[in-house]
Tab-separated table of C-alpha atoms in Angstrom:
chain	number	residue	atom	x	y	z
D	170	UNK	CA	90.889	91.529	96.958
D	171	UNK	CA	88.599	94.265	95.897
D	172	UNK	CA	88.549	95.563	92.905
D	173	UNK	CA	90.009	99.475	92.640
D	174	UNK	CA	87.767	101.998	92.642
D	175	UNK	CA	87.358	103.147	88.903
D	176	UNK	CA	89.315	99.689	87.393
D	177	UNK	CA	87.169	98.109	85.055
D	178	UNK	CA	85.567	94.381	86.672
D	179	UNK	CA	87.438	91.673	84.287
D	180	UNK	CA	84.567	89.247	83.881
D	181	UNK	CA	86.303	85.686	84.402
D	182	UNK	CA	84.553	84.153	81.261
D	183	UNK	CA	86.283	86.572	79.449
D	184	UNK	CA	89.396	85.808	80.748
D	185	UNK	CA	89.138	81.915	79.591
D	186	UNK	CA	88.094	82.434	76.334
D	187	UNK	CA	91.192	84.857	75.974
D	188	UNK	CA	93.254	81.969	77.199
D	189	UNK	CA	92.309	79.925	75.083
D	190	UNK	CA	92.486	81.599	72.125
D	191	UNK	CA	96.562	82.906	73.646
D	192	UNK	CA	97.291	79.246	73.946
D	193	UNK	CA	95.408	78.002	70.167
D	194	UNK	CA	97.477	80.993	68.666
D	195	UNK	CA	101.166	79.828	70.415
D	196	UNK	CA	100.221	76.201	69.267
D	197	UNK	CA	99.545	77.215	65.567
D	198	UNK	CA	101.953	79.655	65.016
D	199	UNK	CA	104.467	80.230	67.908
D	200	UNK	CA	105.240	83.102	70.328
D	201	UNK	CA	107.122	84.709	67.768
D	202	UNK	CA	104.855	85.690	65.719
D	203	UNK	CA	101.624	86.015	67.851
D	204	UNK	CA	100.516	89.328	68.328
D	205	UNK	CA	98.158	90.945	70.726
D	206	UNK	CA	95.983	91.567	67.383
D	207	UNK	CA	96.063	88.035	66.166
D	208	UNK	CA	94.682	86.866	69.718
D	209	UNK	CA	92.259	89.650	69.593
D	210	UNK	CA	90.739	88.597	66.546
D	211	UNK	CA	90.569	84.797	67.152
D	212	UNK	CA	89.223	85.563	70.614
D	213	UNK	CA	86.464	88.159	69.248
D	214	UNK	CA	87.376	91.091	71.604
D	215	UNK	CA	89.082	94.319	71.107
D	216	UNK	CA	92.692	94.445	72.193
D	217	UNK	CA	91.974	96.625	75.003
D	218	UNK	CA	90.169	93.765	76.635
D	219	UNK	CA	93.971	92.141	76.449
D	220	UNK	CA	95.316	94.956	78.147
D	221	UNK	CA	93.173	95.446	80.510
D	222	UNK	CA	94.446	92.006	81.612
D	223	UNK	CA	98.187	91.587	80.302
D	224	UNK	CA	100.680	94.500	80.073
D	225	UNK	CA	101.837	93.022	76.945
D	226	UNK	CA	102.456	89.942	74.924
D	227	UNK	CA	105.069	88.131	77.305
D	228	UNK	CA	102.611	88.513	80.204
D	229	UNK	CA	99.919	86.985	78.139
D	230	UNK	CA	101.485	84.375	76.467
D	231	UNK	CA	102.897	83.063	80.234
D	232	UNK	CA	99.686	83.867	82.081
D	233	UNK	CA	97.990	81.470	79.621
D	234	UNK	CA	100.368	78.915	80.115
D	235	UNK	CA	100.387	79.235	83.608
D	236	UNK	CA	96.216	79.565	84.291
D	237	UNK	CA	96.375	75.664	82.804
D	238	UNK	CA	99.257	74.299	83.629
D	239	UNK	CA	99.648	75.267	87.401
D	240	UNK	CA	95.415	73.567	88.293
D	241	UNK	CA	97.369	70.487	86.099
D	242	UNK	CA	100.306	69.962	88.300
D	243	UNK	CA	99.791	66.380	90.152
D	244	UNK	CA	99.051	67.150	93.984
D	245	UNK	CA	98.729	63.359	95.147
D	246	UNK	CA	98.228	61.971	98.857
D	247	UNK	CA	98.780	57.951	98.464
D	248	UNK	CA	99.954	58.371	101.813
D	249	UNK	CA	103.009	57.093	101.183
D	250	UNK	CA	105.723	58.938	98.786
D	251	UNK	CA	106.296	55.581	97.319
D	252	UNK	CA	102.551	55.784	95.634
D	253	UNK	CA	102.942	59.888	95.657
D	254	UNK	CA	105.860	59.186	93.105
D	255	UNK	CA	103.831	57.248	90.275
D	256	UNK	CA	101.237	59.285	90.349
D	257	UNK	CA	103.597	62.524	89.906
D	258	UNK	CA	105.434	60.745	86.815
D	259	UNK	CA	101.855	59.595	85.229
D	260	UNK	CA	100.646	63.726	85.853
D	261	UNK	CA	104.000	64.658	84.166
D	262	UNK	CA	103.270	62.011	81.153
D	263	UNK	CA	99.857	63.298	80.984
D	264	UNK	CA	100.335	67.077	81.208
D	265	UNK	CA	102.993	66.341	77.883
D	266	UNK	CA	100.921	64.051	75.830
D	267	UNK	CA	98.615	67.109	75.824
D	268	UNK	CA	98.844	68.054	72.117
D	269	UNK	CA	98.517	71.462	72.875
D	270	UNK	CA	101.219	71.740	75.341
D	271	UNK	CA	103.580	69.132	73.364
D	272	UNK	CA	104.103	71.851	70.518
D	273	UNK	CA	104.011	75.187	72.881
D	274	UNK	CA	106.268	73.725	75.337
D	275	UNK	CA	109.453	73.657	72.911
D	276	UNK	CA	108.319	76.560	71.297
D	277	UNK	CA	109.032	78.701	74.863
D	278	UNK	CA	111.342	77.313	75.808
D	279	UNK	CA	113.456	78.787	73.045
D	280	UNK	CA	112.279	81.823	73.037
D	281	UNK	CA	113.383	81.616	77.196
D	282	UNK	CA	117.010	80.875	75.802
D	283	UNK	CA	116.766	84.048	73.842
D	284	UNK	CA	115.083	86.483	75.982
D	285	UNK	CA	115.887	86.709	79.346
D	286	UNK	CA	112.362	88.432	79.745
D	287	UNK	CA	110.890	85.407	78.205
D	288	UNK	CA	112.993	82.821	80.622
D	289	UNK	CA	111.748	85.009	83.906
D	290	UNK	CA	108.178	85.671	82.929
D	291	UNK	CA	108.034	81.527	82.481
D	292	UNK	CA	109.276	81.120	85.127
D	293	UNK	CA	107.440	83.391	87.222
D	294	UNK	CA	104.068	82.053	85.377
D	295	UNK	CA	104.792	78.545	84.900
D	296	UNK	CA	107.400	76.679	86.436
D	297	UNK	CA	107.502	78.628	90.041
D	298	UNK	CA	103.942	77.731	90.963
D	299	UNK	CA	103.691	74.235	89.263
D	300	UNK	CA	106.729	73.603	91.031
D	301	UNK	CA	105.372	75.394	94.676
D	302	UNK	CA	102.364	72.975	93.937
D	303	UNK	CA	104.486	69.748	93.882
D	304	UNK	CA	106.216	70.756	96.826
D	305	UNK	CA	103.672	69.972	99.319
D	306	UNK	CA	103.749	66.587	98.330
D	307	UNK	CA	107.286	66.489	98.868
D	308	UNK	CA	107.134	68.235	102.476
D	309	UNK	CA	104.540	65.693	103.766
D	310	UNK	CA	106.648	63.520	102.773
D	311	UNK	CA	109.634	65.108	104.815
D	312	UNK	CA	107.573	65.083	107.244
D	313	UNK	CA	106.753	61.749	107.077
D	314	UNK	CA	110.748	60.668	107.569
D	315	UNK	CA	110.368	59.196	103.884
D	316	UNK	CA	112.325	61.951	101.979
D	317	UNK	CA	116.381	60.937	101.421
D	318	UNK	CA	117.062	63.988	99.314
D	319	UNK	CA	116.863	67.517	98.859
D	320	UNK	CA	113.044	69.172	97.957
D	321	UNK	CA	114.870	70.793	95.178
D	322	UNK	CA	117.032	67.601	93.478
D	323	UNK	CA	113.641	65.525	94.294
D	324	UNK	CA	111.677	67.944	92.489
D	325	UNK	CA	114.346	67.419	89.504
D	326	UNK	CA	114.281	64.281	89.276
D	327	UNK	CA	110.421	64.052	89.286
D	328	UNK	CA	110.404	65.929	86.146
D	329	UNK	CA	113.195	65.852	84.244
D	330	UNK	CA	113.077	62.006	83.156
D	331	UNK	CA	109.771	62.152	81.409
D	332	UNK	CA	110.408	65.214	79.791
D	333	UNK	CA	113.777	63.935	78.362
D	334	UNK	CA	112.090	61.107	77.147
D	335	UNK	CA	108.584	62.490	75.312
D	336	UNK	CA	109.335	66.064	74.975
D	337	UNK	CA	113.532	66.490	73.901
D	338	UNK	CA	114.022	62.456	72.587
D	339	UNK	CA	110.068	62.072	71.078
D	340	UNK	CA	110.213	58.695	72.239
D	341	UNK	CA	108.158	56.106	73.369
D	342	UNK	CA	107.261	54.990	77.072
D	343	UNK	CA	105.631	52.179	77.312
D	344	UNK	CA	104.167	50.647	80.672
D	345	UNK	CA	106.924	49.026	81.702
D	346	UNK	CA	109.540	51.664	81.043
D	347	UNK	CA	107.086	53.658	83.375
D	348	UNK	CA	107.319	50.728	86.094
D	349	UNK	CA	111.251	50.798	85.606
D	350	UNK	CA	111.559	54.221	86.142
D	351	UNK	CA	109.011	54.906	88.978
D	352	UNK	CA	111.238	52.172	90.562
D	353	UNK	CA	114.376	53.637	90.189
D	354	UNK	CA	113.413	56.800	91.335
D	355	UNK	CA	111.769	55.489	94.401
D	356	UNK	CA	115.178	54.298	94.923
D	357	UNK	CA	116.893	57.403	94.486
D	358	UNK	CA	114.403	59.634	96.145
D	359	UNK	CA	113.185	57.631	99.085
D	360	UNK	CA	114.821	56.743	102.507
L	258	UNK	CA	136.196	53.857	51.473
L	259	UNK	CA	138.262	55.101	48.448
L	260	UNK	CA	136.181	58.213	46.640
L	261	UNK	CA	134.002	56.860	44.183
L	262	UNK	CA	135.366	57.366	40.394
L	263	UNK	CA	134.797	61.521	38.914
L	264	UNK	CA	133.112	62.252	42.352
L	265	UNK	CA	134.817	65.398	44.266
L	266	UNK	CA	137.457	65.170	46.889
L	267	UNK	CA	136.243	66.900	49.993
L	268	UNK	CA	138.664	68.719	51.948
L	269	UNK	CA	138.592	67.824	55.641
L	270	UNK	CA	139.877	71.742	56.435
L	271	UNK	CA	137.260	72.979	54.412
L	272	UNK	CA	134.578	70.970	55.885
L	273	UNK	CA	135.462	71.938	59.572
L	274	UNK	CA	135.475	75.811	58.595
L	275	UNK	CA	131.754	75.491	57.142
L	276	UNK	CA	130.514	73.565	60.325
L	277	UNK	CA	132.120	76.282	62.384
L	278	UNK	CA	129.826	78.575	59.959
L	279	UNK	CA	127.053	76.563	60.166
L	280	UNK	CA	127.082	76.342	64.304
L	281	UNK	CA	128.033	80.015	64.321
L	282	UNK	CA	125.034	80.880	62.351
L	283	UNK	CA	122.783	78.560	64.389
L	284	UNK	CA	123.433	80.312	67.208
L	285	UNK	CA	123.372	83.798	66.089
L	286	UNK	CA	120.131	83.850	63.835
L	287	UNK	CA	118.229	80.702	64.424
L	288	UNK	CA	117.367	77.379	62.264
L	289	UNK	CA	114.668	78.685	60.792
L	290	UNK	CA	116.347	82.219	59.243
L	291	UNK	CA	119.458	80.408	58.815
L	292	UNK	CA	119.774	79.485	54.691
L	293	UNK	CA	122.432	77.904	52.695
L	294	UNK	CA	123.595	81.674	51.142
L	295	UNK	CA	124.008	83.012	54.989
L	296	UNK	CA	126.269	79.901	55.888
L	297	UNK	CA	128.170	79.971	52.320
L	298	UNK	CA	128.833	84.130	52.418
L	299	UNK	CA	130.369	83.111	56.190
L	300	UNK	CA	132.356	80.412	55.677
L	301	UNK	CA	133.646	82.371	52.168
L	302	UNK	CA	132.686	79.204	50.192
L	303	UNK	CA	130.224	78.745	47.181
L	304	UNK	CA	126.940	77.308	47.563
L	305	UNK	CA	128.202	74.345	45.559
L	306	UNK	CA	130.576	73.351	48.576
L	307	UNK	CA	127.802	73.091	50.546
L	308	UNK	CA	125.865	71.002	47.982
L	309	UNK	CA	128.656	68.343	47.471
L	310	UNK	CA	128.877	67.685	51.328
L	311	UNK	CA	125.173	67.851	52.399
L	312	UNK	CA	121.609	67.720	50.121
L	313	UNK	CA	120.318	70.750	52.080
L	314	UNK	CA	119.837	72.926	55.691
L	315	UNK	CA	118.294	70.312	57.654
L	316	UNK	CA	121.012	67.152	56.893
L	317	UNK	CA	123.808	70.688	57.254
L	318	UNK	CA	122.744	72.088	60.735
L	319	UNK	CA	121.808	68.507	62.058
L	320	UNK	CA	125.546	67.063	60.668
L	321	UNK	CA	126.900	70.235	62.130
L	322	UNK	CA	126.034	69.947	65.532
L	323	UNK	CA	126.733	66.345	65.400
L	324	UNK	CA	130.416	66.699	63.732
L	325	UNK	CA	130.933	68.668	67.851
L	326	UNK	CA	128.509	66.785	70.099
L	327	UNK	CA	129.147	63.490	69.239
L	328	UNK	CA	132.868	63.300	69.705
L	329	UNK	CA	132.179	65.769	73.070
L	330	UNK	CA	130.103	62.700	74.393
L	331	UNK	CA	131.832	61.540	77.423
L	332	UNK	CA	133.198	57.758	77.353
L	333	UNK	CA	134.718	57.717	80.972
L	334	UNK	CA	136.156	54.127	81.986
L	335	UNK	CA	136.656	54.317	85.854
L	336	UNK	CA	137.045	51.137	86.533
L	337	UNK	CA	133.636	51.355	88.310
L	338	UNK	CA	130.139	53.099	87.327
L	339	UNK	CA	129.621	55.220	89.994
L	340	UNK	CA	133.008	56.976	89.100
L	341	UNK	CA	131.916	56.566	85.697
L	342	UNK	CA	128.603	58.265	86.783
L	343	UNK	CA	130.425	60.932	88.337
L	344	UNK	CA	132.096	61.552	84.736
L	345	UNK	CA	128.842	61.597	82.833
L	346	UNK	CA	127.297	63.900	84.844
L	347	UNK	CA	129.987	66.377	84.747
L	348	UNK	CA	130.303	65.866	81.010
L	349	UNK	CA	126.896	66.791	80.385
L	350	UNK	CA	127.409	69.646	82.285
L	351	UNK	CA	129.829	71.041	80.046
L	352	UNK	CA	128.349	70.352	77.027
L	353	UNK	CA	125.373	72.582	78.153
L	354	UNK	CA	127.325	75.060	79.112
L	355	UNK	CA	129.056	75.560	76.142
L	356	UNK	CA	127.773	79.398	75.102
L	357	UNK	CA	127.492	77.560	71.134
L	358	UNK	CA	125.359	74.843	71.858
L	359	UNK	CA	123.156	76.321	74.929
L	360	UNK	CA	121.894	78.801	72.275
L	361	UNK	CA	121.502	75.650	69.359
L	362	UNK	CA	119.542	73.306	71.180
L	363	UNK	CA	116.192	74.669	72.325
L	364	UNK	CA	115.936	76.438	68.995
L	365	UNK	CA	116.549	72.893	67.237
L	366	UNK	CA	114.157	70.855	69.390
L	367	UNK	CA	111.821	73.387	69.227
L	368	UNK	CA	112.043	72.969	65.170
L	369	UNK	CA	112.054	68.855	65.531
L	370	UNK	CA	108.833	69.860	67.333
L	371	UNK	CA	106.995	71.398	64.223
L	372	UNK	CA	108.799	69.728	61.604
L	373	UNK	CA	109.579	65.794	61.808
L	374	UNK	CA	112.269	65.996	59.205
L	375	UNK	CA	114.320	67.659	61.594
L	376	UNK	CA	113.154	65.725	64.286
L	377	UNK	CA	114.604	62.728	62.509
L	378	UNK	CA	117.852	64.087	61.333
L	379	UNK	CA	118.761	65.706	64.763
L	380	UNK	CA	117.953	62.033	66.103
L	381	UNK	CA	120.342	59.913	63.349
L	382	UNK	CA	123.203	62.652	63.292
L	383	UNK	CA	122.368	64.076	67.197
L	384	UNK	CA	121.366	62.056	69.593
L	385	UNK	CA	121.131	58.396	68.387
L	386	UNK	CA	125.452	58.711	67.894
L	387	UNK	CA	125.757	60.160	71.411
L	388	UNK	CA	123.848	57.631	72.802
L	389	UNK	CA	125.692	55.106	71.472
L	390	UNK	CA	128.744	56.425	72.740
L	391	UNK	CA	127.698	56.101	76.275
L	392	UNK	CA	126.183	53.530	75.559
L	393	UNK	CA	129.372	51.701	76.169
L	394	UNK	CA	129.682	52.569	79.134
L	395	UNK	CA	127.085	51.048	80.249
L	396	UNK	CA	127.432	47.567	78.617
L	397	UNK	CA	130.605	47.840	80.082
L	398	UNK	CA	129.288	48.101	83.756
L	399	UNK	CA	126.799	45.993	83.279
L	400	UNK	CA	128.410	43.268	82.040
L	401	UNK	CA	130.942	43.235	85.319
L	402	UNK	CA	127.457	43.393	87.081
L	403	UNK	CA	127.368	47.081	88.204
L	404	UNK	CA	123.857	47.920	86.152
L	405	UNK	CA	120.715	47.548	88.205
L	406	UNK	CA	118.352	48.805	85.124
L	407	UNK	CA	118.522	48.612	81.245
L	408	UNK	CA	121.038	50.523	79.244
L	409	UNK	CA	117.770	52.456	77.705
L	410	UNK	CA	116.752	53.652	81.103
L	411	UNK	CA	120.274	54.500	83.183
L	412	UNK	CA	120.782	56.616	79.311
L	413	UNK	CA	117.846	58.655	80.041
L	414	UNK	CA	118.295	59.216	83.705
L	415	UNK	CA	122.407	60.401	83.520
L	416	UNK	CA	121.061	62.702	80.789
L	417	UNK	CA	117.555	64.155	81.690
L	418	UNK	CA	118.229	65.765	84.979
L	419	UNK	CA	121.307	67.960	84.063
L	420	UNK	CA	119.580	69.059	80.674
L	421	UNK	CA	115.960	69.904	82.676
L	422	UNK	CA	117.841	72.001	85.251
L	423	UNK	CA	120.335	73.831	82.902
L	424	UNK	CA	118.465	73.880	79.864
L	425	UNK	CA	114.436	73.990	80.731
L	426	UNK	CA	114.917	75.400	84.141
L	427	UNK	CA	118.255	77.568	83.195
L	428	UNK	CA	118.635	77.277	87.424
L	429	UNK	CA	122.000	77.265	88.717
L	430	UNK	CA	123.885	73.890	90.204
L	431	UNK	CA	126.477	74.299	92.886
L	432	UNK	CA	129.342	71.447	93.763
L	433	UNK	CA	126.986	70.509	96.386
L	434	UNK	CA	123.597	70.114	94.123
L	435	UNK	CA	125.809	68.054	91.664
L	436	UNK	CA	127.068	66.025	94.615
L	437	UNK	CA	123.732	64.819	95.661
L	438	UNK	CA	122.438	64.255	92.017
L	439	UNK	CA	125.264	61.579	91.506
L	440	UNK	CA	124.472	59.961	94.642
L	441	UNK	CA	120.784	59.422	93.940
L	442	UNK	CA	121.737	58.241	90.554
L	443	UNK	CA	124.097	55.581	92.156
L	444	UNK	CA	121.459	54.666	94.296
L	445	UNK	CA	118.882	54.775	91.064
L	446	UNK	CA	120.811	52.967	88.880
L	447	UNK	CA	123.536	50.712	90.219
L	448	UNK	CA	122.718	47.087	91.297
């Protein structure tokens, strides 16, 4: 896509440094009370630079989210959805050990349950496209004959046990509660 | 256990009315702007009422929530665990869909998040008591052979996917999507 005639060219570095400094500020001190003035300062550019690039702080806050957590979703191709599936629940294990993401995630999450602008700017930022990514894995898999559920219960249950277990209970997973589960989903998932 | 010699006699009555303040308050404002004053000028009790029952906010909210969740915890006996399955599923279901406690719980875990005192009250007064309850349902099923993994596991798995797609994904779940989630968890955790 060209850029419009007259818009002002948003050099990419820029971008990622802004990111990163969106993403250090949620971690540190939460959505509420990051402002487009704290991220300025810790990023070292004026706030128009944010604008230029974000609407406002919900677009921000999500785009940063999103710009490292969509390139993180796990896109394997074992070959066989059997291997496909262990390597989704290690990307899921690794994407929340992250210590950044471990103390935004829960963070967002309730602001989502309070703000419906929150809960569809996530959504359209974050979960939508990681999701979209994991998908393919699941449709070659379809394809493949190996599939016994739905995309979108499949998709479920490829997330939702890890995250129960590190993110809402904070517990422990060792290897072999990873080898139970992967099994028991391969049950559940797989023809 | 008869009340300890010169210490107070807690009301039952009275101690229902302040957890109704307590969750009301949760929901409305938030753990972290919720104080013992706010919950005290509610419930139209001193602050010493609140003091004899609990040593401060976190051991309140976190016995609060628990005085509703943990007798809410289903404890189906079927006769068989996939009807017992069937029972947990739909039980978690309408404990997140409860307006109270849809509103409570991301705003909690996302304080057990920051702060590991809460973390570890919500966990003894939360969800180590509603764990156990189910728990029994399990032993139960596996001990007339039904269980094909360990209580720990089959715990997570009948909890994780309803919470992820009410809760993190706030997505909708028809008949038909609850259906096919109780099938795959047959299939994942029966023997």
């Amino acid at each position: 896509m060209r850029n419009p005639v007259g818009a002002a060219v948003l050099r990419p570095e820029k971008t990622a440094s802004i990111t990163e400094a969106v993403l250090a500020e949620l971690a540190e001190v939460g959505y509420a009370r990051l402002s487009m003035e704290s991220v300025a300062r810790r990023a070292g550019v004026g706030k128009s630079a944010l604008y230029r690039r974000w609407p406002g702080k919900v677009a921000m806050a999500t785009a940063a989210i999103g710009e490292w957590a969509v390139p993180a979703a796990p896109r394997p191709d074992t070959g066989s959805l059997r291997g496909d599936i262990r390597v989704m629940v290690e990307g899921m294990v690794a994407w929340l050990s992250h210590p950044l993401i471990s103390r935004i995630l829960p963070d967002m999450l309730a602001e989502a349950a309070r703000e419906p602008a929150v809960a569809a700017a996530f959504r359209d930022n974050v979960t939508t496209p990681r999701r979209d990514a994991v998908r393919g894995v699941l449709e070659r898999a379809a394809a493949r004959g190996e599939l016994g559920v739905s995309v979108d219960l499949a998709l479920d249950l490829l997330g939702a046990p890890v995250y129960w277990r590190m993110s809402v209970r904070q517990e422990d997973h060792g290897p072999e509660y990873l080898d139970e589960l992967v099994e028991a989903l391969v049950r559940a998932i797989c023809t």
